[in-house]
XYZ file of C-alpha atoms in Angstrom:
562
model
C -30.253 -13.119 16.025
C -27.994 -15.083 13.808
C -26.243 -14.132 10.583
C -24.035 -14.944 8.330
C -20.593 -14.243 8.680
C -21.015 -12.022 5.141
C -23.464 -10.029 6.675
C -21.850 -9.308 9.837
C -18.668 -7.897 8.152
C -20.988 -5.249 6.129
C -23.095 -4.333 9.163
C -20.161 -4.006 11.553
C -18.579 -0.513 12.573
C -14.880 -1.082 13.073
C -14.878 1.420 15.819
C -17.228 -1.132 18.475
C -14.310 -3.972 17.552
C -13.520 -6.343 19.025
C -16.600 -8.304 19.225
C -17.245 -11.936 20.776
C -19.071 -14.071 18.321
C -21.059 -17.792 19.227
C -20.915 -20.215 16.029
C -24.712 -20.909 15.189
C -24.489 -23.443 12.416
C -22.394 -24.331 9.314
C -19.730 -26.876 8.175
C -16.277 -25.255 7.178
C -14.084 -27.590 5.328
C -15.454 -30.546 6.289
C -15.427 -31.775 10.200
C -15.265 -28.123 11.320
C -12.060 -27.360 10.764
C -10.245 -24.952 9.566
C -6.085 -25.107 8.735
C -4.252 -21.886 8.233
C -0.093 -21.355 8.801
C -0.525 -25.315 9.712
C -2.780 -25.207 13.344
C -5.694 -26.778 12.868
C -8.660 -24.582 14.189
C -12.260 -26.373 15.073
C -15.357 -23.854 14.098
C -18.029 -26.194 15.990
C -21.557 -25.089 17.246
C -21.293 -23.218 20.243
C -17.803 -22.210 19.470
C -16.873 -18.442 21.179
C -14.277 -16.320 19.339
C -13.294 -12.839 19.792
C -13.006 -10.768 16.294
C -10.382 -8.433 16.136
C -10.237 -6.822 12.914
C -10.940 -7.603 8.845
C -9.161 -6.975 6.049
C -9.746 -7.859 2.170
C -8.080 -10.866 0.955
C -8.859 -10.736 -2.469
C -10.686 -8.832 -4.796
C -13.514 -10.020 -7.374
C -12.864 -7.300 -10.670
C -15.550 -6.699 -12.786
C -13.465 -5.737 -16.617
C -15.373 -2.397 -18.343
C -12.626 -2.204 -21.565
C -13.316 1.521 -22.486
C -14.726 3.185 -19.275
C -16.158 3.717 -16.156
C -19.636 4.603 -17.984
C -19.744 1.422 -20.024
C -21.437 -2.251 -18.896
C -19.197 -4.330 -17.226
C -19.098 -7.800 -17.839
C -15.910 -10.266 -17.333
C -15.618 -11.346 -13.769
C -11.668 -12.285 -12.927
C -10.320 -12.884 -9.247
C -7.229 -10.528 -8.680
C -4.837 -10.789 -5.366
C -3.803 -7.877 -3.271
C -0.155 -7.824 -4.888
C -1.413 -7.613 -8.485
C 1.067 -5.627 -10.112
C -0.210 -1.399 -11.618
C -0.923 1.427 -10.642
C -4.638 2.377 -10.317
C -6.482 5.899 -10.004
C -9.621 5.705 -7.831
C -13.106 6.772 -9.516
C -14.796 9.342 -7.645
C -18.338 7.971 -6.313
C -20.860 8.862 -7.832
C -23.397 8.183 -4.634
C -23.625 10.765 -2.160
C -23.079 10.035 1.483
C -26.169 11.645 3.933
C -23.961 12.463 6.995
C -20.703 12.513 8.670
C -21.406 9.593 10.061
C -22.235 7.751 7.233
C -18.503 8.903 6.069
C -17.214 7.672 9.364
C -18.954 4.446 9.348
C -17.758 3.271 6.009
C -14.644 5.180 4.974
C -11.573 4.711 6.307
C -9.830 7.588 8.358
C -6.454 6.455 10.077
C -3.290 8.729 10.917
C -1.140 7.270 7.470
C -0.855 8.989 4.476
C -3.838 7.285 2.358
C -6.298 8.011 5.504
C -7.518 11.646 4.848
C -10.255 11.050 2.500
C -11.470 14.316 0.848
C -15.478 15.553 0.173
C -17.574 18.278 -0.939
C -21.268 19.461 0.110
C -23.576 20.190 -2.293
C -24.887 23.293 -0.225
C -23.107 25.823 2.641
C -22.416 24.428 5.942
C -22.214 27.244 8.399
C -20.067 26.534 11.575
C -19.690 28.890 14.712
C -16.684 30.851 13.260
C -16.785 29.342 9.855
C -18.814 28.519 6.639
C -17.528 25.633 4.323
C -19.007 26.944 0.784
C -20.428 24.301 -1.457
C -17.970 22.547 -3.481
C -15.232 23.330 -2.063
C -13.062 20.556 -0.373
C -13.180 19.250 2.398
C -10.175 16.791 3.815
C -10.907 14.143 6.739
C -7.832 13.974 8.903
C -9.098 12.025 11.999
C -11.760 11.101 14.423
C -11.652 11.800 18.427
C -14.361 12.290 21.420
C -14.381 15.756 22.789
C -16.401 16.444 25.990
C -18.170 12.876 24.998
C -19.020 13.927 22.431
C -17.351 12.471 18.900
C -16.624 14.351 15.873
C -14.229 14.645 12.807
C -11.061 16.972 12.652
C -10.904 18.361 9.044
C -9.369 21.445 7.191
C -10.065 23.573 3.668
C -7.372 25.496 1.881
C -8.593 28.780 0.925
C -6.380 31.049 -1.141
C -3.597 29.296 0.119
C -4.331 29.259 3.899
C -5.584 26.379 5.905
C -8.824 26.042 7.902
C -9.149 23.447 10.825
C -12.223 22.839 11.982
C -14.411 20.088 13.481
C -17.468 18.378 11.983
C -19.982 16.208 14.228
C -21.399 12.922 13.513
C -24.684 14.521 13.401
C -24.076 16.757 10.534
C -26.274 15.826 7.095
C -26.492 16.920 4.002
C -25.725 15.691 0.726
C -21.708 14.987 0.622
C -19.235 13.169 -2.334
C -16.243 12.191 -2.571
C -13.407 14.565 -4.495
C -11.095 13.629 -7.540
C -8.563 12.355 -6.718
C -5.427 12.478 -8.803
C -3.267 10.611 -6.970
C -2.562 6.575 -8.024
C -2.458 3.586 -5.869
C -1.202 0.146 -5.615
C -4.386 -2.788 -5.781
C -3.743 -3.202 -2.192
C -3.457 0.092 -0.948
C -6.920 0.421 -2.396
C -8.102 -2.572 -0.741
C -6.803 -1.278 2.629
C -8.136 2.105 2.876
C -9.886 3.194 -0.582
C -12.794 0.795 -1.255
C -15.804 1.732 1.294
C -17.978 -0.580 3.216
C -21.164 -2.202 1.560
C -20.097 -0.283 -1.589
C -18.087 -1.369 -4.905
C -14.956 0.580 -5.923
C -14.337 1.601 -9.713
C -10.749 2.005 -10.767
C -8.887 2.984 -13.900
C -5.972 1.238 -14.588
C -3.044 4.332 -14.889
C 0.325 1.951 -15.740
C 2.131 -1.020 -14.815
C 4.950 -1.710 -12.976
C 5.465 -5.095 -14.716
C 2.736 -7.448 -16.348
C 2.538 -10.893 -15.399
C 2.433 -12.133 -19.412
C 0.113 -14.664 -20.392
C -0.769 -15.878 -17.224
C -2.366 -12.134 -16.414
C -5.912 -12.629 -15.635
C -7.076 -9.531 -17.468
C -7.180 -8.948 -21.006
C -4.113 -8.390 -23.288
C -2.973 -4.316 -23.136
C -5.910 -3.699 -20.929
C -6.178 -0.079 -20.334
C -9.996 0.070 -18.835
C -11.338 0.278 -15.801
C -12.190 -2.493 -12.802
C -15.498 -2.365 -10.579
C -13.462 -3.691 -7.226
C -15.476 -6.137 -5.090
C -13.887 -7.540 -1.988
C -13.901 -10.693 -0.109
C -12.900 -10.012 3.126
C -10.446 -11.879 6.077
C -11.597 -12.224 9.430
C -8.625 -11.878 11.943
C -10.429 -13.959 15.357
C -8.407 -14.995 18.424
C -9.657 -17.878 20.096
C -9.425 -18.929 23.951
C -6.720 -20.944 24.842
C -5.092 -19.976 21.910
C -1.942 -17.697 21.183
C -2.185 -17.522 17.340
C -4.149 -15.443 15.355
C -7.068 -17.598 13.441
C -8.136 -16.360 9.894
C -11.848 -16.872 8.549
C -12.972 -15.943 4.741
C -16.069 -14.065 4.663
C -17.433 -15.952 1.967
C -17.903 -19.144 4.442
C -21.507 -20.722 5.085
C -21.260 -19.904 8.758
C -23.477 -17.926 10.636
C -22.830 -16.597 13.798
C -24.247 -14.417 16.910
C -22.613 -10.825 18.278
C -22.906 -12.344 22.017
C -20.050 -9.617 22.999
C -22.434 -7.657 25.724
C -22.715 -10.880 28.025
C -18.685 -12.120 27.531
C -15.435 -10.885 28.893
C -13.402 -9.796 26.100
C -10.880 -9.573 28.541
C -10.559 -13.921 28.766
C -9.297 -13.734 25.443
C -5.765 -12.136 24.433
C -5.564 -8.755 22.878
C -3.234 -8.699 19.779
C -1.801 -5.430 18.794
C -0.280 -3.990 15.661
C 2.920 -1.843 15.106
C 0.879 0.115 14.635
C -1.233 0.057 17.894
C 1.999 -0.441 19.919
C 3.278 3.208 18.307
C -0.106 5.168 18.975
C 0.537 3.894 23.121
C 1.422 6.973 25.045
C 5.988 7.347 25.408
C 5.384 6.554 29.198
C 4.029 3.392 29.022
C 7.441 2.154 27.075
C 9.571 -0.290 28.326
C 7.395 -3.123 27.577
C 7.526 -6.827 26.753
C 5.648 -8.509 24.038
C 5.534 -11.672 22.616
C 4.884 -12.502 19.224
C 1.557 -14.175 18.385
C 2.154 -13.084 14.540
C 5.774 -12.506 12.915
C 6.286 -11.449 9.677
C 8.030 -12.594 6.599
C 11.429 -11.866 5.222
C 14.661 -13.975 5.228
C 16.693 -10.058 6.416
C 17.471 -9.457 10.005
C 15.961 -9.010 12.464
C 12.590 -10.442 10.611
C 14.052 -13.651 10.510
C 14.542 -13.737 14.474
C 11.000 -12.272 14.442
C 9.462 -15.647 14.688
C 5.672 -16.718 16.255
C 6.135 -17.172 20.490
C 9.070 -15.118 21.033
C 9.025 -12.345 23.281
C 10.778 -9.490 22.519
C 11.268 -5.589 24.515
C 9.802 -2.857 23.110
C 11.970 -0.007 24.638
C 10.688 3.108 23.031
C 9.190 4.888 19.707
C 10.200 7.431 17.767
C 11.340 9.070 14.112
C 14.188 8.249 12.419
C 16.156 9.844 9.139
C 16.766 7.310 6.287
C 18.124 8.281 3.133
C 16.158 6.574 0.091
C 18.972 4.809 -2.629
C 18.802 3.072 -5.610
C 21.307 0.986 -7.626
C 22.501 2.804 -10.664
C 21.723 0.114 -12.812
C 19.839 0.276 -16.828
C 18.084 -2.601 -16.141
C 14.600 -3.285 -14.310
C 16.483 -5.305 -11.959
C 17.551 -2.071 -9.444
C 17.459 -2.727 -5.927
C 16.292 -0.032 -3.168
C 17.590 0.753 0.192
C 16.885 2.929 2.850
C 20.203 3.483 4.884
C 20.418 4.474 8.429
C 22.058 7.667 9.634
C 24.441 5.101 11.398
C 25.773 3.175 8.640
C 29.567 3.250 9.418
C 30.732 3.116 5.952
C 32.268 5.002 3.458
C 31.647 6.067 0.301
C 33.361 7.794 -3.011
C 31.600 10.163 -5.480
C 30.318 9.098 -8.817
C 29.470 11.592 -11.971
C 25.852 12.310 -11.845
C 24.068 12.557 -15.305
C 22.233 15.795 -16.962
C 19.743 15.643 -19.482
C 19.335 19.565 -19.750
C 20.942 22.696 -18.943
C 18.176 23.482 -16.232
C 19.683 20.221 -14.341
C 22.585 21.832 -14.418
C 21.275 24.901 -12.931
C 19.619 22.514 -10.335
C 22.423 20.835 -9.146
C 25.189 23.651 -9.732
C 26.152 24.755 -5.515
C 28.452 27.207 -3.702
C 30.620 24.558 -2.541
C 32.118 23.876 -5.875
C 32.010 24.556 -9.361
C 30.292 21.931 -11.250
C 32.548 20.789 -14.431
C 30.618 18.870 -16.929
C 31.237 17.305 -20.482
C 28.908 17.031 -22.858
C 27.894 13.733 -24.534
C 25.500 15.280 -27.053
C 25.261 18.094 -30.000
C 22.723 20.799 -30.009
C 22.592 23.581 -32.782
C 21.605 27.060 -31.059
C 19.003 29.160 -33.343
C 20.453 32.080 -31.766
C 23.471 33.919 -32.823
C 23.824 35.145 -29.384
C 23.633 31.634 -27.559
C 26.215 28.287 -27.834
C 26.127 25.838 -30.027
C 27.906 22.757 -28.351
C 30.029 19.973 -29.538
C 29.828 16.357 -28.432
C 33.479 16.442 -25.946
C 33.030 20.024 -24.966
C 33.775 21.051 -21.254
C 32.100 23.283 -19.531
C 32.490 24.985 -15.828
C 28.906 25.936 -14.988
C 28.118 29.445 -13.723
C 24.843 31.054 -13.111
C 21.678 31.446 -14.253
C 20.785 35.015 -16.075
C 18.879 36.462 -18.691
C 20.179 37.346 -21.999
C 18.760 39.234 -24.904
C 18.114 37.238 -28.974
C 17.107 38.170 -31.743
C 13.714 36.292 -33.052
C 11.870 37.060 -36.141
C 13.679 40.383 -36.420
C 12.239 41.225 -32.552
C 14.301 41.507 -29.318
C 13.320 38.678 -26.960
C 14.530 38.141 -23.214
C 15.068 34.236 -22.317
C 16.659 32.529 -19.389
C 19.938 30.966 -19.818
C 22.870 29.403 -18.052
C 26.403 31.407 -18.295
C 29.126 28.857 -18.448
C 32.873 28.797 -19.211
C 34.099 26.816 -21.842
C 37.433 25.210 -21.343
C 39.865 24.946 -24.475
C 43.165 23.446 -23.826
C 44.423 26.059 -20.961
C 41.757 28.569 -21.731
C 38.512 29.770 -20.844
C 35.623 31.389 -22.991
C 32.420 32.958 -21.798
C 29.001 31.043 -23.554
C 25.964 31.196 -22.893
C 23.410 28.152 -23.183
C 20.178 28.583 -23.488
C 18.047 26.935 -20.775
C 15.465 24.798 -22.797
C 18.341 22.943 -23.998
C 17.725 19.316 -24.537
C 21.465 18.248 -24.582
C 23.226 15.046 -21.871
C 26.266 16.339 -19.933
C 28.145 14.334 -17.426
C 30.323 15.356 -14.791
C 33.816 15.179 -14.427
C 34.580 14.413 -10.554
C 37.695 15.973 -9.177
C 37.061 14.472 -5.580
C 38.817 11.238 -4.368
C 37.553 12.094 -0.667
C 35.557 9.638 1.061
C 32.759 10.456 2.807
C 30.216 9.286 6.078
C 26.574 9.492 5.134
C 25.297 12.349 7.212
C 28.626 14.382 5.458
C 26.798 13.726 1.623
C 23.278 14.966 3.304
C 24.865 17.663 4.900
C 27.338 19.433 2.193
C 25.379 18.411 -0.937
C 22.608 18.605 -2.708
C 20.602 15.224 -2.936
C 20.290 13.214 -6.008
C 23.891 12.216 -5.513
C 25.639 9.206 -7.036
C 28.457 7.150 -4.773
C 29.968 3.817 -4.572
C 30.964 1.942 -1.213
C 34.640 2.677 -0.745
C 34.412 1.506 2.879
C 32.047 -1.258 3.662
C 30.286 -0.814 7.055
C 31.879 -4.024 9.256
C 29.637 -3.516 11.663
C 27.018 -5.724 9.612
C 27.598 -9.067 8.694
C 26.710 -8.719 4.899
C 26.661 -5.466 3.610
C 24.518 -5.187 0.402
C 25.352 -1.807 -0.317
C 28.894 -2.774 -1.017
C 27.893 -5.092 -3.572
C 26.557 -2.336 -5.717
C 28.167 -1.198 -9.213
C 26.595 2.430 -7.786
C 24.180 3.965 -5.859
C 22.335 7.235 -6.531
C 21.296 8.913 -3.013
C 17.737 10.124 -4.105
C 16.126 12.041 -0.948
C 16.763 12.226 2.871
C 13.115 11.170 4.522
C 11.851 10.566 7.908
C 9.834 7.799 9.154
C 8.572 5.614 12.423
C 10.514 3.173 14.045
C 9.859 0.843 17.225
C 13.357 -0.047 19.356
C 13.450 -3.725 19.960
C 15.431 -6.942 21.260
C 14.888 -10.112 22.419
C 13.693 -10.654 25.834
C 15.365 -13.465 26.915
C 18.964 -12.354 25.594
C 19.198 -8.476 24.709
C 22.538 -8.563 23.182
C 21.650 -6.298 20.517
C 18.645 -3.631 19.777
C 16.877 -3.199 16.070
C 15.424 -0.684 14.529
C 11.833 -2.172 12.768
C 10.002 0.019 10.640
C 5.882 1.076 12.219
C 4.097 1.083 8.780
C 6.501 -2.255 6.523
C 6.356 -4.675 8.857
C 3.610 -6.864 9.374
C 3.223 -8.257 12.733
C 1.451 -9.189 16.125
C 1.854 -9.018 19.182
C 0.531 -9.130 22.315
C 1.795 -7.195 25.626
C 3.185 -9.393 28.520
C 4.471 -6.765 31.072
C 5.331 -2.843 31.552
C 7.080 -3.665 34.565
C 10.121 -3.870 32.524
C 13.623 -3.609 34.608
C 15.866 -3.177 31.195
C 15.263 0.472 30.719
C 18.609 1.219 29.160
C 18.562 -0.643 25.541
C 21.327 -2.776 24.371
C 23.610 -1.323 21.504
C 21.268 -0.746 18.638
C 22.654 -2.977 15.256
C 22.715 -0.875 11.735
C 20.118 -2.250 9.417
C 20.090 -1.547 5.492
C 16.814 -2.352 4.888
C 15.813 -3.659 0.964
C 12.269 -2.564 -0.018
C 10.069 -4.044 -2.840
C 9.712 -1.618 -5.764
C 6.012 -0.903 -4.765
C 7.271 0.549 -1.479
C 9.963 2.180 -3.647
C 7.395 4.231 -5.494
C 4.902 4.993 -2.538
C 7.805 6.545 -0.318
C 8.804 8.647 -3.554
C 5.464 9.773 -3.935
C 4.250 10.242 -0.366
C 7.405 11.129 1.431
C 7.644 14.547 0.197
C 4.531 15.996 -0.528
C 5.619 19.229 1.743
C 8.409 20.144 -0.861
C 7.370 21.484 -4.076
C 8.492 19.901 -7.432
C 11.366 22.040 -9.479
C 9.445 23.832 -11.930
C 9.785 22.343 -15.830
C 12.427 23.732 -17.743
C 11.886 26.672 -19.726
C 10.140 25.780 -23.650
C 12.199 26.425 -26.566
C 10.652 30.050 -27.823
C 7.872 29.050 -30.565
């Protein structure tokens, strides 16, 4: 039976890809043929191609100005890397079954793949009952004994519960609140669910495109999301990856149970490539799909080359911005190995609790302050802008309010006055700006700064790394060492002369590949080059917001007493 290539996309189940689809009928761009990266790629009748994977293009956005409730009217076309930040409506349609979930939500091993539900009634398990309403997080889905199902977990009173639900189970099941907030195209990748519309509420820009924005003028609404999807197809005889719009008046035939998938070539993902098993590393690849970027090693990343793939694994990065007042900040992550230098910088305070935050054993923190504050207490400091302090310790200390006794926290410092030092007291709701005075002209490796001090931490390149031909960081007025994180990197050189290795990041870099050999007789990889890598201000914010989620915020400073 034949059907359009719409219809296909919403009845497909991404776990049966890839599928081998016939061409029935239908003209595409006159004569058949179809141009994409400049390869010209002929969609006649009879035409066999083997489908590999979708992905939304675009998005059609439906404006509601006030919210979520109200009729939407205004329909405006929005691309993937339309700048915001968006919070996802909950559905408001239940789902009948885990399978249904399964089927059209998308569970992966990242970050943004553990969508979360509730039942409406009990679900009682062999050892366990999942009470009605209570949460229930999707982590991934395996076969066990043949039989598939989905690993999930509940917190309870602060304790996790694993468990495992089948495809069979039903019942009435919706999707949580979520409060966290997404970039357009994170929500087209894994937070808009198949055959069903997506409602978003726009939660704040990260810049505004001015008057050529296709939404209205300080929109603050919400969007019903509709995608139009990209076909990713390889075709035989072909090493490129062809690339089909949904939206096209072609209909096709699943013919896949009577064809070898196995005539065609198998792309594979990063991705894909770091799920394979440690053992079957060595490998060589070539490239059927490179990505873009002008920065080494993308730029020797090109389509046809074949590169070795010598092993996977995680790697420490420390996250850094430019200490700049302007929009116009840069971010790096820097490798463990950068062989540079670097020379400490004051760090800024806004209150006394970041003082308390920051103050360590190693050293006493000496700060001046660059604004007044008035105590209302007697008991407490009043400070002067110029005033020095050498920070202390926390403590409690006893005022006088309203004619009562009242305990509050506050931060014991030592004044200094010419050649002398006086005991105050500051009171830790302070709203003040201190900056510190930096008595250390040592220069420092990276891993030392991770090691003996407490990240934020501003520096400057004393010693530029000459291992790399241009360093960035060097060029920087300052840089402000924000957090230490961990992430997944693939070990790589050329095949055909592995000078050098590279470090390329599993889950920034988009490419393709497909897999030549694992007979490879290179085991022993080639000096690996240092690599600063730049990344765009949207990855900025989701590795600040992701990264971390294990360590718990500081809490908020202490209110002025009312």
């Amino acid at each position: 039976m034949a059907f359009s290539l719409e219809k296909f996309i919403h009845s497909l189940d991404l776990r049966t890809l890839p599928r081998v689809l016939q061409i029935q009928s239908g003209v595409y761009c006159q004569g058949s043929v179809y141009e994409m990266f400049g390869n010209e790629c002929s969609l006649s009748t009879g035409e066999v191609i083997k489908v590999i994977g979708f992905k939304i293009n675009k998005l059609i956005a439906s404006i509601c100005d006030n919210n979520e409730g109200s009729q939407f009217s205004a329909k405006v076309e929005l691309p993937l890397n339309f700048p915001g930040l968006y919070k996802v409506v909950a559905d408001k349609t239940p789902y009948v079954s885990i399978e249904e979930i399964t089927r059209k939500v998308s569970i992966g091993p990242t970050r943004f793949g553990h969508p979360c539900f509730y039942s409406t009634e009990d679900i009682k398990l062999e050892n366990f009952t999942i009470k009605r309403g209570e949460q229930i997080t999707l982590n991934s889905v395996e076969e066990v004994n043949g039989t598939t199902a989905v690993n999930c977990f509940t917190v309870r009173n602060k304790q996790f519960h694993s468990f495992t639900l089948p495809l069979s189970q039903e019942g009435e099941f919706y999707e949580c609140e979520d409060d966290q907030i997404y970039t357009l195209k994170e929500i087209a990748e894994w937070k808009i669910p198949k055959c069903r519309n997506r409602i978003v509420k726009l939660s704040n820009t990260l810049h505004t495109w001015g008057s050529s924005s296709p939404l209205p003028k300080n929109f603050d609404g919400c969007l019903i999301l509709m995608p139009v999807y990209e076909v990713q197809a390889v075709m035989k005889f072909r090493k490129d990856i062809v690339h089909i719009l949904s939206d096209l008046d072609v209909e096709v035939k699943d013919v896949t149970d009577c064809y070898d998938t196995g005539s065609f070539l198998q792309p594979l993902s990063l991705e894909d490539i770091f799920e394979t098993t440690s053992k079957e590393f060595p490998m060589v690849a070539e490239i059927m799909e490179g990505p873009s970027g002008s920065q080494n090693p993308y730029n020797l990343l090109s389509t046809g080359k074949e590169i070795v793939i010598y092993k996977k694994y995680q790697a420490a990065r420390v996250l850094a911005s430019e200490m700049r007042s302007d929009s116009s900040k840069r971010h790096f992550l820097i490798p463990m190995s950068y062989k540079g230098k670097f020379k400490r910088r004051p760090r800024e305070f806004p209150t006394a609790y970041d003082l308390e935050i920051a103050r360590s054993e190693k050293e006493q923190l000496h700060v001046v302050a660059t604004k007044a504050f008035v105590s209302p207490h007697k008991e407490l400091f009043s400070v002067s802008v110029g005033d020095q302090f050498l920070v202390q310790q926390c403590q409690t200390s006893e005022v006088l309010y309203e004619g009562r006794k009242k305990l509050i926290d506050v931060l014991a410092c030592e004044q200094i006055k010419n050649d002398s030092y006086k005991k105050v007291l500051l009171p830790m709701y302070m709203e003040g700006g201190f900056v510190e005075v930096v008595h250390d002209k040592k220069q420092y490796h990276l891993s030392e700064i991770c090691k003996e001090f407490r990240l934020p931490f501003n520096v400057k390149v004393s010693v530029r790394d000459l291992s790399i031909e241009e360093d960035v960081l060097a060029a920087a007025p300052g840089l402000q060492f924000e957090e230490e994180i961990t992430d997944s990197y693939l070990l790589i050189s050329s095949a055909s002369s592995p000078v050098e290795s590279w470090e390329v990041p599993v889950y920034r870099l988009n490419m393709l590949v497909h897999v030549l050999s694992k007979d490879v007789q290179t085991v022993v990889p080639p000096v690996t080059r240092t690599t600063v890598e730049e990344v765009s201000k949207e990855e900025y914010y989701m590795l600040r917001r992701y990264e971390n989620l294990s360590l718990h915020p500081p809490p908020r400073p202490p209110k002025k007493p009312t």
